[in-house]
mmCIF file of C-alpha atoms and ligand atoms in Angstrom:
data_model
loop_
_atom_site.group_PDB
_atom_site.id
_atom_site.type_symbol
_atom_site.label_atom_id
_atom_site.label_comp_id
_atom_site.label_asym_id
_atom_site.label_seq_id
_atom_site.Cartn_x
_atom_site.Cartn_y
_atom_site.Cartn_z
ATOM 1 C CA MET A 28 22.735 -1.752 -5.536
ATOM 2 C CA SER A 29 20.118 -3.404 -6.804
ATOM 3 C CA ASN A 30 20.245 -6.391 -3.937
ATOM 4 C CA MET A 31 20.281 -3.308 -1.631
ATOM 5 C CA LEU A 32 16.080 -3.842 -1.320
ATOM 6 C CA SER A 33 13.686 -6.644 -1.208
ATOM 7 C CA LYS A 34 11.465 -7.938 -3.726
ATOM 8 C CA ARG A 35 8.986 -6.355 -2.111
ATOM 9 C CA LEU A 36 10.061 -3.014 -2.520
ATOM 10 C CA ILE A 37 11.662 -3.987 -5.981
ATOM 11 C CA GLU A 38 8.255 -4.416 -6.751
ATOM 12 C CA VAL A 39 7.213 -1.104 -5.063
ATOM 13 C CA SER A 40 9.530 1.238 -6.922
ATOM 14 C CA LYS A 41 8.882 -0.044 -10.600
ATOM 15 C CA PHE A 42 5.248 2.193 -9.782
ATOM 16 C CA VAL A 43 7.322 5.271 -9.252
ATOM 17 C CA LYS A 44 7.238 6.599 -12.570
ATOM 18 C CA PRO A 45 10.586 8.314 -13.483
ATOM 19 C CA GLN A 46 10.903 12.216 -12.799
ATOM 20 C CA ALA A 47 8.153 11.516 -10.098
ATOM 21 C CA ARG A 48 8.761 13.985 -6.493
ATOM 22 C CA LEU A 49 8.751 11.248 -4.196
ATOM 23 C CA VAL A 50 7.840 11.236 -0.539
ATOM 24 C CA ASP A 51 8.358 7.145 1.052
ATOM 25 C CA VAL A 52 6.770 7.496 4.261
ATOM 26 C CA GLY A 53 8.077 4.918 7.581
ATOM 27 C CA SER A 54 11.331 4.728 5.168
ATOM 28 C CA ASP A 55 13.060 2.744 7.656
ATOM 29 C CA HIS A 56 16.653 2.549 5.748
ATOM 30 C CA ALA A 57 15.945 5.052 2.974
ATOM 31 C CA TYR A 58 16.822 2.532 0.300
ATOM 32 C CA LEU A 59 13.666 2.970 -1.766
ATOM 33 C CA PRO A 60 14.617 6.653 -1.923
ATOM 34 C CA ILE A 61 18.476 6.277 -2.811
ATOM 35 C CA SER A 62 17.539 2.707 -5.266
ATOM 36 C CA LEU A 63 15.431 5.237 -7.184
ATOM 37 C CA ILE A 64 17.604 8.091 -7.186
ATOM 38 C CA GLU A 65 20.482 5.899 -8.382
ATOM 39 C CA ASN A 66 18.589 4.126 -10.956
ATOM 40 C CA LYS A 67 18.231 7.372 -11.832
ATOM 41 C CA THR A 68 14.392 7.081 -11.938
ATOM 42 C CA ILE A 69 13.924 9.950 -9.715
ATOM 43 C CA ASP A 70 15.736 12.818 -8.727
ATOM 44 C CA PHE A 71 13.862 14.364 -5.542
ATOM 45 C CA ALA A 72 12.771 12.675 -2.621
ATOM 46 C CA ILE A 73 11.634 12.440 1.132
ATOM 47 C CA ALA A 74 12.632 10.365 3.362
ATOM 48 C CA GLY A 75 9.657 10.282 6.502
ATOM 49 C CA GLU A 76 10.382 8.678 10.197
ATOM 50 C CA VAL A 77 8.465 9.378 13.131
ATOM 51 C CA ALA A 78 11.203 7.577 14.823
ATOM 52 C CA ALA A 79 14.672 8.294 15.394
ATOM 53 C CA GLY A 80 16.410 5.297 15.000
ATOM 54 C CA PRO A 81 15.136 4.183 11.297
ATOM 55 C CA LEU A 82 15.624 8.571 10.880
ATOM 56 C CA HIS A 83 19.223 7.843 11.880
ATOM 57 C CA ASN A 84 19.605 4.749 9.574
ATOM 58 C CA SER A 85 18.079 6.786 6.547
ATOM 59 C CA GLU A 86 20.390 9.824 6.858
ATOM 60 C CA GLN A 87 23.756 7.704 7.239
ATOM 61 C CA ASN A 88 22.656 5.550 4.284
ATOM 62 C CA ILE A 89 21.960 8.600 2.390
ATOM 63 C CA SER A 90 25.182 10.496 3.822
ATOM 64 C CA TYR A 91 27.467 6.946 2.391
ATOM 65 C CA HIS A 92 25.647 7.384 -1.099
ATOM 66 C CA ASN A 93 25.807 10.890 -0.975
ATOM 67 C CA LEU A 94 22.455 11.676 -1.461
ATOM 68 C CA GLU A 95 22.167 14.912 0.551
ATOM 69 C CA ASP A 96 21.413 16.775 -1.795
ATOM 70 C CA LYS A 97 18.517 14.948 -3.482
ATOM 71 C CA ILE A 98 17.247 12.749 -0.709
ATOM 72 C CA GLN A 99 15.779 14.620 1.908
ATOM 73 C CA ALA A 100 15.922 12.962 5.466
ATOM 74 C CA ARG A 101 12.520 13.839 7.872
ATOM 75 C CA LEU A 102 11.056 13.312 11.678
ATOM 76 C CA GLY A 103 7.627 13.177 11.372
ATOM 77 C CA ASP A 104 4.582 11.269 11.538
ATOM 78 C CA GLY A 105 3.142 10.431 8.511
ATOM 79 C CA LEU A 106 2.634 12.656 5.512
ATOM 80 C CA ASP A 107 2.988 15.483 8.297
ATOM 81 C CA VAL A 108 6.578 15.842 7.023
ATOM 82 C CA ILE A 109 5.322 17.153 3.840
ATOM 83 C CA GLU A 110 4.794 21.050 2.686
ATOM 84 C CA LYS A 111 3.003 22.461 -0.853
ATOM 85 C CA GLU A 112 6.276 23.800 -1.675
ATOM 86 C CA ASP A 113 7.833 20.576 -1.799
ATOM 87 C CA GLN A 114 5.400 20.186 -5.229
ATOM 88 C CA ILE A 115 5.752 15.992 -4.183
ATOM 89 C CA ASP A 116 3.035 14.254 -6.438
ATOM 90 C CA THR A 117 3.907 10.777 -5.671
ATOM 91 C CA ALA A 118 3.552 9.387 -2.059
ATOM 92 C CA VAL A 119 4.808 5.632 -1.178
ATOM 93 C CA ILE A 120 3.695 3.609 1.877
ATOM 94 C CA ALA A 121 5.217 0.418 2.817
ATOM 95 C CA GLY A 122 5.291 -2.255 5.180
ATOM 96 C CA MET A 123 2.711 -0.839 7.349
ATOM 97 C CA GLY A 124 -1.237 -2.609 8.465
ATOM 98 C CA GLY A 125 -4.275 -0.849 6.532
ATOM 99 C CA ILE A 126 -5.158 0.635 9.505
ATOM 100 C CA LEU A 127 -2.129 2.560 10.090
ATOM 101 C CA ILE A 128 -1.998 4.327 6.000
ATOM 102 C CA THR A 129 -5.854 4.992 5.805
ATOM 103 C CA GLU A 130 -5.221 7.286 9.457
ATOM 104 C CA ILE A 131 -1.792 8.633 7.594
ATOM 105 C CA LEU A 132 -3.910 9.342 4.784
ATOM 106 C CA GLN A 133 -7.024 9.925 6.179
ATOM 107 C CA ARG A 134 -4.854 12.771 8.392
ATOM 108 C CA PHE A 135 -3.409 14.429 5.012
ATOM 109 C CA VAL A 136 -6.926 15.096 3.356
ATOM 110 C CA ASN A 137 -7.977 16.486 6.422
ATOM 111 C CA ARG A 138 -4.925 19.845 6.352
ATOM 112 C CA GLN A 139 -7.025 20.203 3.015
ATOM 113 C CA GLU A 140 -3.263 22.334 1.750
ATOM 114 C CA PHE A 141 -2.756 19.811 -1.296
ATOM 115 C CA THR A 142 -2.983 16.751 -2.817
ATOM 116 C CA ILE A 143 -1.163 14.199 -4.045
ATOM 117 C CA GLU A 144 -1.929 12.466 -7.858
ATOM 118 C CA SER A 145 -0.812 9.237 -6.696
ATOM 119 C CA LEU A 146 -0.111 7.106 -3.347
ATOM 120 C CA ILE A 147 1.363 3.942 -4.271
ATOM 121 C CA LEU A 148 0.358 1.596 -0.646
ATOM 122 C CA GLN A 149 1.996 -1.748 0.323
ATOM 123 C CA PRO A 150 -0.030 -2.502 3.577
ATOM 124 C CA ASN A 151 0.758 -5.550 5.548
ATOM 125 C CA ILE A 152 -2.640 -6.602 6.092
ATOM 126 C CA GLY A 153 -5.558 -4.618 5.850
ATOM 127 C CA GLU A 154 -5.831 -4.595 1.719
ATOM 128 C CA SER A 155 -9.421 -4.533 1.501
ATOM 129 C CA LEU A 156 -9.938 -1.133 3.755
ATOM 130 C CA VAL A 157 -7.225 0.357 1.943
ATOM 131 C CA ARG A 158 -8.962 0.350 -1.113
ATOM 132 C CA SER A 159 -12.352 1.620 -0.053
ATOM 133 C CA TRP A 160 -10.265 4.289 1.343
ATOM 134 C CA LEU A 161 -9.398 5.019 -2.049
ATOM 135 C CA MET A 162 -12.167 5.062 -4.031
ATOM 136 C CA GLU A 163 -14.315 7.165 -1.580
ATOM 137 C CA HIS A 164 -11.330 9.875 -1.801
ATOM 138 C CA ASN A 165 -11.843 9.690 -5.482
ATOM 139 C CA TYR A 166 -8.281 8.195 -5.748
ATOM 140 C CA GLU A 167 -8.807 4.760 -9.241
ATOM 141 C CA ILE A 168 -7.116 2.368 -8.996
ATOM 142 C CA VAL A 169 -4.693 1.787 -11.536
ATOM 143 C CA ASN A 170 -2.458 -0.739 -10.538
ATOM 144 C CA GLU A 171 -1.993 -3.963 -8.258
ATOM 145 C CA ASN A 172 0.525 -6.636 -8.176
ATOM 146 C CA ILE A 173 0.284 -8.910 -5.801
ATOM 147 C CA LEU A 174 3.918 -11.650 -4.553
ATOM 148 C CA ALA A 175 5.136 -13.526 -2.498
ATOM 149 C CA GLU A 176 8.458 -12.798 -0.503
ATOM 150 C CA ASP A 177 9.947 -15.338 2.232
ATOM 151 C CA GLY A 178 6.704 -17.129 3.563
ATOM 152 C CA HIS A 179 4.860 -13.872 3.102
ATOM 153 C CA SER A 180 1.921 -12.672 0.787
ATOM 154 C CA TYR A 181 2.384 -8.619 -0.121
ATOM 155 C CA GLU A 182 -0.488 -6.413 -2.027
ATOM 156 C CA ILE A 183 0.488 -3.025 -3.842
ATOM 157 C CA ILE A 184 -2.066 -1.091 -4.756
ATOM 158 C CA VAL A 185 -1.540 2.377 -6.387
ATOM 159 C CA GLY A 186 -4.151 4.790 -6.397
ATOM 160 C CA LYS A 187 -4.788 8.047 -8.995
ATOM 161 C CA LEU A 188 -6.548 11.091 -7.938
ATOM 162 C CA VAL A 189 -9.051 11.754 -10.800
ATOM 163 C CA SER A 190 -12.642 14.353 -10.320
ATOM 164 C CA THR A 191 -14.809 11.289 -10.110
ATOM 165 C CA THR A 192 -15.547 9.114 -7.832
ATOM 166 C CA PRO A 193 -15.001 5.556 -8.805
ATOM 167 C CA GLU A 194 -16.900 2.703 -8.449
ATOM 168 C CA TYR A 195 -15.774 -0.987 -6.682
ATOM 169 C CA SER A 196 -18.113 -4.187 -5.984
ATOM 170 C CA ARG A 197 -17.403 -5.864 -3.069
ATOM 171 C CA GLU A 198 -14.990 -8.518 -5.194
ATOM 172 C CA ASP A 199 -13.269 -5.239 -6.058
ATOM 173 C CA LEU A 200 -12.020 -4.770 -2.985
ATOM 174 C CA LEU A 201 -11.948 -7.807 -1.759
ATOM 175 C CA VAL A 202 -9.512 -8.779 -4.107
ATOM 176 C CA GLY A 203 -8.330 -5.874 -6.512
ATOM 177 C CA PRO A 204 -9.816 -4.686 -8.957
ATOM 178 C CA ILE A 205 -6.762 -5.419 -11.608
ATOM 179 C CA LEU A 206 -5.812 -8.042 -8.993
ATOM 180 C CA LYS A 207 -8.783 -9.701 -9.759
ATOM 181 C CA LYS A 208 -7.617 -9.947 -13.913
ATOM 182 C CA ASN A 209 -4.543 -11.822 -14.477
ATOM 183 C CA LYS A 210 -4.705 -13.835 -11.108
ATOM 184 C CA ASN A 211 -1.489 -14.732 -10.861
ATOM 185 C CA SER A 212 0.120 -18.293 -8.637
ATOM 186 C CA ALA A 213 -0.032 -15.139 -5.317
ATOM 187 C CA PHE A 214 -3.062 -14.138 -5.730
ATOM 188 C CA ILE A 215 -4.425 -18.206 -6.141
ATOM 189 C CA ASP A 216 -2.146 -19.125 -3.498
ATOM 190 C CA LYS A 217 -3.950 -16.156 -0.936
ATOM 191 C CA TRP A 218 -6.967 -17.128 -1.718
ATOM 192 C CA ASN A 219 -7.057 -20.272 -1.817
ATOM 193 C CA ARG A 220 -5.431 -20.339 1.881
ATOM 194 C CA LYS A 221 -8.347 -17.861 2.746
ATOM 195 C CA LEU A 222 -11.612 -19.568 1.155
ATOM 196 C CA LYS A 223 -9.979 -22.297 3.280
ATOM 197 C CA LYS A 224 -9.904 -19.734 6.853
ATOM 198 C CA TYR A 225 -13.805 -18.651 5.586
ATOM 199 C CA ARG A 226 -15.454 -21.975 5.797
ATOM 200 C CA LYS A 227 -13.744 -22.469 8.322
ATOM 201 C CA THR A 228 -14.703 -19.244 10.781
ATOM 202 C CA LEU A 229 -17.782 -20.054 8.871
ATOM 203 C CA VAL A 230 -18.568 -23.118 11.025
ATOM 204 C CA GLY A 231 -17.657 -22.085 13.833
ATOM 205 C CA ILE A 232 -20.160 -18.408 13.503
ATOM 206 C CA SER A 233 -23.152 -20.300 12.344
ATOM 207 C CA ASN A 234 -23.043 -23.071 15.764
ATOM 208 C CA ALA A 235 -22.166 -20.432 18.002
ATOM 209 C CA GLN A 236 -25.192 -20.113 21.074
ATOM 210 C CA GLN A 237 -27.143 -16.940 19.503
ATOM 211 C CA PRO A 238 -25.826 -17.239 16.326
ATOM 212 C CA ASP A 239 -24.635 -13.473 14.512
ATOM 213 C CA GLN A 240 -26.301 -13.313 11.474
ATOM 214 C CA GLU A 241 -24.924 -10.080 9.446
ATOM 215 C CA LYS A 242 -21.207 -11.954 9.629
ATOM 216 C CA ILE A 243 -22.495 -14.919 9.171
ATOM 217 C CA GLN A 244 -23.827 -13.355 5.683
ATOM 218 C CA GLN A 245 -20.485 -11.413 5.658
ATOM 219 C CA VAL A 246 -18.786 -14.600 4.793
ATOM 220 C CA LYS A 247 -20.867 -16.248 3.078
ATOM 221 C CA ALA A 248 -21.016 -13.394 -0.046
ATOM 222 C CA ASP A 249 -16.522 -13.173 0.438
ATOM 223 C CA ILE A 250 -16.440 -17.226 0.708
ATOM 224 C CA ASN A 251 -19.108 -16.756 -2.994
ATOM 225 C CA ILE A 252 -16.932 -14.056 -4.309
ATOM 226 C CA LEU A 253 -13.847 -16.452 -3.872
ATOM 227 C CA GLU A 254 -15.666 -19.776 -5.035
ATOM 228 C CA GLY A 255 -15.452 -17.914 -7.996
ATOM 229 C CA LEU A 256 -12.808 -16.616 -8.683
ATOM 230 C CA LEU A 257 -10.547 -19.327 -7.754
ATOM 231 C CA ASN A 258 -13.336 -22.123 -10.236
ATOM 232 C CA ASP A 259 -13.747 -19.886 -13.363
HETATM 233 C C1 LIG B 356 8.462 -2.338 8.972
HETATM 234 S S1 LIG B 356 9.306 -0.568 8.161
HETATM 235 C C2 LIG B 356 8.725 -0.091 7.013
HETATM 236 C C3 LIG B 356 9.957 0.309 5.839
HETATM 237 C C4 LIG B 356 9.841 0.324 4.331
HETATM 238 N N1 LIG B 356 8.545 1.341 4.340
HETATM 239 C C5 LIG B 356 9.270 -0.617 4.477
HETATM 240 O O1 LIG B 356 8.332 -1.484 3.262
HETATM 241 O O2 LIG B 356 10.142 -2.196 3.782
HETATM 242 C C6 LIG B 356 7.517 0.753 9.341
HETATM 243 C C7 LIG B 356 8.557 1.601 9.247
HETATM 244 O O3 LIG B 356 7.449 2.778 9.446
HETATM 245 C C8 LIG B 356 7.923 3.749 10.150
HETATM 246 N N2 LIG B 356 6.262 4.650 10.901
HETATM 247 C C9 LIG B 356 5.058 3.967 11.377
HETATM 248 N N3 LIG B 356 4.291 5.075 11.800
HETATM 249 C C10 LIG B 356 4.551 5.552 11.370
HETATM 250 C C11 LIG B 356 4.140 6.770 10.693
HETATM 251 N N4 LIG B 356 2.815 6.483 11.774
HETATM 252 N N5 LIG B 356 4.748 8.384 9.880
HETATM 253 C C12 LIG B 356 5.729 7.424 9.484
HETATM 254 N N6 LIG B 356 6.529 6.693 9.715
HETATM 255 C C13 LIG B 356 5.967 5.842 9.910
HETATM 256 C C14 LIG B 356 8.257 2.948 11.705
HETATM 257 O O4 LIG B 356 9.335 3.669 12.216
HETATM 258 C C15 LIG B 356 9.154 1.875 10.801
HETATM 259 O O5 LIG B 356 10.499 2.496 10.047
#
């Protein structure tokens, strides 16, 4: 069972608290909720899917594992698949871009019906956008992880709903307030790569016929942040 999940999804699953009532948005094959239930971490999950093919895969896998009484596969866009009565306290949104993740979250917040205490987000790109959204919507970043798998680096960001708006600096939003405290090898590799890219970008935009001064200042600020963190 444990090898059902990729290293990335194993790390995502570790952030799901025991007995959580989970919605897995864009569940695809429903491996994440199946694994959590088979490992007896949780007892109830909704596997949401916007596309019929992946929903069908989820239904087949749920049925193969005889878990129809514990996992409901539902067709729908983002968090539209859950209702207040489901008493969901944890949402996983993994394996999508940061823009799509924040759009899904924003549509849910706009419903103004109920809240979700814990958000476990794994954007494939656009991590700082996801952190900004969390900050602006009163989610404190309580946990993070970064890992490398198959030549990609993946970040996992866990938000917890709090009563006062947390404050994060540009550095926090860029690299992660928790990730920057324990710079593992995936973190160092990712940001060394990005630093090289930012330096190239800076040369490019500085040599433009009409240099965009605001953009130049932003890239310089990010280069300074990264140099500070990597030379620590
Ligand atoms: C790359 S897969 C990721 C699957 C799994 N969550 C993972 O991390 O391995 C993305 C899945 O999200 C689904 N998806 C994309 N947009 C969605 C949306 N707005 N609502 C629900 N599911 C969505 C796609 O159909 C696809 O199955």
